Amino acid sequence: IEGIAVAADRVFVGLRGPVLRGWALLLELFLTADDEATLKLDKSRDRYRKYWLDLGGHGIRDLCFAGSDLLILAGPTLDIDGLAHLYRLPAALRGLEGHWFTPEPLLELLDQYRSQKAEGMTLVADDSQLMVVYDAPDPGRIQDTSVLADIFALPD
């Protein structure tokens, strides 16, 4: 599990791998709370749904919501160099019909260091920009006690 996004009683879980015949796996879990506020799979309906996403052969690195849309950070599944990409799955919170999706490509995240792997993201600046962080940051990103992240403008 690499990505997770939570909204009310639903949890979307993104898997980095396996990517099967080029398709990445996204799970949607439906939760309920008992009297002790313990979260459990909701047995009154489908407990989960699975979706196959065409992300160009990449796995899911992170997930976050932009309104009712689900943003998907995708990248290589193995320890190899490769650019990350940002996709949008429109209206994911309104309910997805079907199991096979080709999300809308939004950005190719050009990283000046090329060897880093995009690992996390969050919306910033009134949700108009996306901050992306990387694992094992290049020494050029480390400044005193800070690590630099990238900020990308989100296309409309």
Coordinates of C-alpha atoms in Angstrom, one line a residue:
I1 CA 0.0 0.0 0.0
E2 CA 1.5 3.3 -1.1
G3 CA -1.4 5.7 -1.2
I4 CA -4.4 6.3 1.0
A5 CA -7.2 8.9 0.8
V6 CA -10.1 9.1 3.3
A7 CA -13.5 10.8 3.0
A8 CA -16.3 10.1 5.5
D9 CA -16.9 6.3 5.5
R10 CA -14.8 5.6 2.4
V11 CA -11.1 4.8 2.2
F12 CA -9.3 4.6 -1.2
V13 CA -6.2 2.5 -1.1
G14 CA -3.6 2.6 -3.9
L15 CA -1.2 -0.2 -4.5
R16 CA 2.3 0.4 -5.9
G17 CA 2.4 -3.1 -7.1
P18 CA 1.7 -5.5 -8.6
V19 CA 0.9 -3.8 -11.9
L20 CA -0.7 -6.5 -14.0
R21 CA -0.4 -6.2 -17.7
G22 CA 0.0 -2.5 -17.3
W23 CA -3.0 -2.0 -15.0
A24 CA -2.6 -0.6 -11.4
L25 CA -5.0 -1.6 -8.6
L26 CA -7.1 0.8 -6.5
L27 CA -9.3 -0.4 -3.7
E28 CA -12.3 1.4 -2.2
L29 CA -13.2 0.3 1.3
F30 CA -16.6 1.1 3.0
L31 CA -16.3 1.5 6.7
T32 CA -18.7 1.8 9.7
A33 CA -18.0 2.6 13.3
D34 CA -19.3 0.5 16.2
D35 CA -20.3 1.8 19.7
E36 CA -16.6 1.9 20.7
A37 CA -15.6 4.0 17.6
T38 CA -13.8 1.0 16.1
L39 CA -13.8 1.1 12.3
K40 CA -14.9 -2.1 10.6
L41 CA -15.8 -3.0 7.0
D42 CA -19.4 -2.2 6.5
K43 CA -21.3 -5.5 6.2
S44 CA -24.6 -3.9 5.1
R45 CA -23.3 -3.3 1.6
D46 CA -20.3 -4.2 -0.5
R47 CA -17.3 -4.1 1.8
Y48 CA -15.0 -3.1 -0.9
R49 CA -14.7 -2.5 -4.6
K50 CA -11.6 -2.9 -6.8
Y51 CA -10.7 -0.7 -9.8
W52 CA -8.1 -1.3 -12.4
L53 CA -6.4 1.9 -13.6
D54 CA -4.4 2.5 -16.8
L55 CA -1.5 4.6 -15.5
G56 CA 0.9 3.8 -18.3
G57 CA 2.4 0.8 -16.6
H58 CA 3.1 2.7 -13.3
G59 CA 2.0 1.9 -9.8
I60 CA 0.2 4.2 -7.4
R61 CA 2.5 6.2 -5.2
D62 CA 0.0 8.4 -3.4
L63 CA -3.6 9.6 -3.4
C64 CA -5.5 12.7 -2.4
F65 CA -8.8 14.3 -3.0
A66 CA -9.4 17.6 -4.9
G67 CA -13.1 18.2 -4.3
S68 CA -14.8 15.0 -5.4
D69 CA -12.0 14.0 -7.8
L70 CA -9.2 11.6 -6.8
L71 CA -5.7 12.7 -7.7
I72 CA -3.3 9.9 -8.3
L73 CA 0.5 10.1 -8.1
A74 CA 1.9 7.3 -10.2
G75 CA 5.5 6.2 -10.7
P76 CA 7.7 3.2 -11.3
T77 CA 7.0 0.1 -9.2
L78 CA 10.6 -0.9 -8.9
D79 CA 13.8 0.8 -7.8
I80 CA 14.5 2.3 -11.2
D81 CA 14.7 5.8 -12.5
G82 CA 11.5 7.1 -14.0
L83 CA 9.4 10.2 -14.0
A84 CA 6.3 10.4 -11.9
H85 CA 2.9 11.4 -13.3
L86 CA -0.2 12.9 -11.9
Y87 CA -3.6 11.7 -12.9
R88 CA -7.2 12.7 -12.0
L89 CA -10.1 10.2 -11.6
P90 CA -13.1 12.6 -11.9
A91 CA -16.0 12.4 -9.5
A92 CA -14.5 9.4 -7.5
L93 CA -16.4 10.5 -4.4
R94 CA -19.7 10.6 -6.2
G95 CA -19.4 6.8 -7.0
L96 CA -17.5 5.0 -9.7
E97 CA -19.4 2.7 -12.1
G98 CA -17.4 -0.1 -13.6
H99 CA -14.0 -1.6 -12.8
W100 CA -11.6 -0.3 -15.6
F101 CA -10.6 3.3 -15.9
T102 CA -8.1 5.4 -17.8
P103 CA -7.7 8.5 -15.5
E104 CA -7.1 11.9 -17.0
P105 CA -3.4 12.7 -17.2
L106 CA -2.6 16.1 -15.6
L107 CA 1.1 16.5 -15.2
E108 CA 4.4 14.8 -15.9
L109 CA 6.4 15.7 -12.8
L110 CA 9.8 16.8 -14.2
D111 CA 12.3 16.4 -11.4
Q112 CA 15.6 18.1 -11.9
Y113 CA 17.4 15.3 -10.0
R114 CA 15.7 12.4 -12.0
S115 CA 16.9 9.7 -9.6
Q116 CA 14.4 10.4 -6.9
K117 CA 11.0 8.8 -6.5
A118 CA 8.0 10.9 -5.9
E119 CA 6.4 9.5 -2.7
G120 CA 3.8 11.9 -1.3
M121 CA 1.6 14.8 -2.3
T122 CA -0.8 17.3 -0.8
L123 CA -2.8 20.2 -2.0
V124 CA -1.6 23.7 -1.0
A125 CA -2.4 27.4 -1.8
D126 CA -6.2 27.1 -1.7
D127 CA -6.0 23.7 -3.4
S128 CA -4.7 25.3 -6.6
Q129 CA -1.2 23.8 -6.3
L130 CA 0.3 20.4 -5.5
M131 CA 3.3 19.8 -3.2
V132 CA 5.3 16.7 -4.0
V133 CA 7.9 15.1 -1.7
Y134 CA 10.5 12.5 -2.5
D135 CA 12.1 9.6 -0.8
A136 CA 15.9 9.7 -0.2
P137 CA 16.2 13.3 -1.3
D138 CA 19.1 14.4 -3.4
P139 CA 21.7 16.3 -1.4
G140 CA 20.8 19.4 -3.4
R141 CA 17.3 19.4 -1.7
I142 CA 18.7 19.4 1.8
Q143 CA 19.3 22.9 3.3
D144 CA 20.4 23.0 7.0
T145 CA 17.4 21.3 8.8
S146 CA 15.0 21.5 5.8
V147 CA 14.3 19.4 2.8
L148 CA 13.0 21.1 -0.4
A149 CA 9.8 19.8 -2.0
D150 CA 8.4 20.7 -5.4
I151 CA 5.2 22.7 -6.0
F152 CA 3.3 22.3 -9.2
A153 CA 0.3 24.4 -10.4
L154 CA -2.7 22.2 -11.0
P155 CA -4.3 22.5 -14.4
D156 CA -8.0 23.3 -14.5

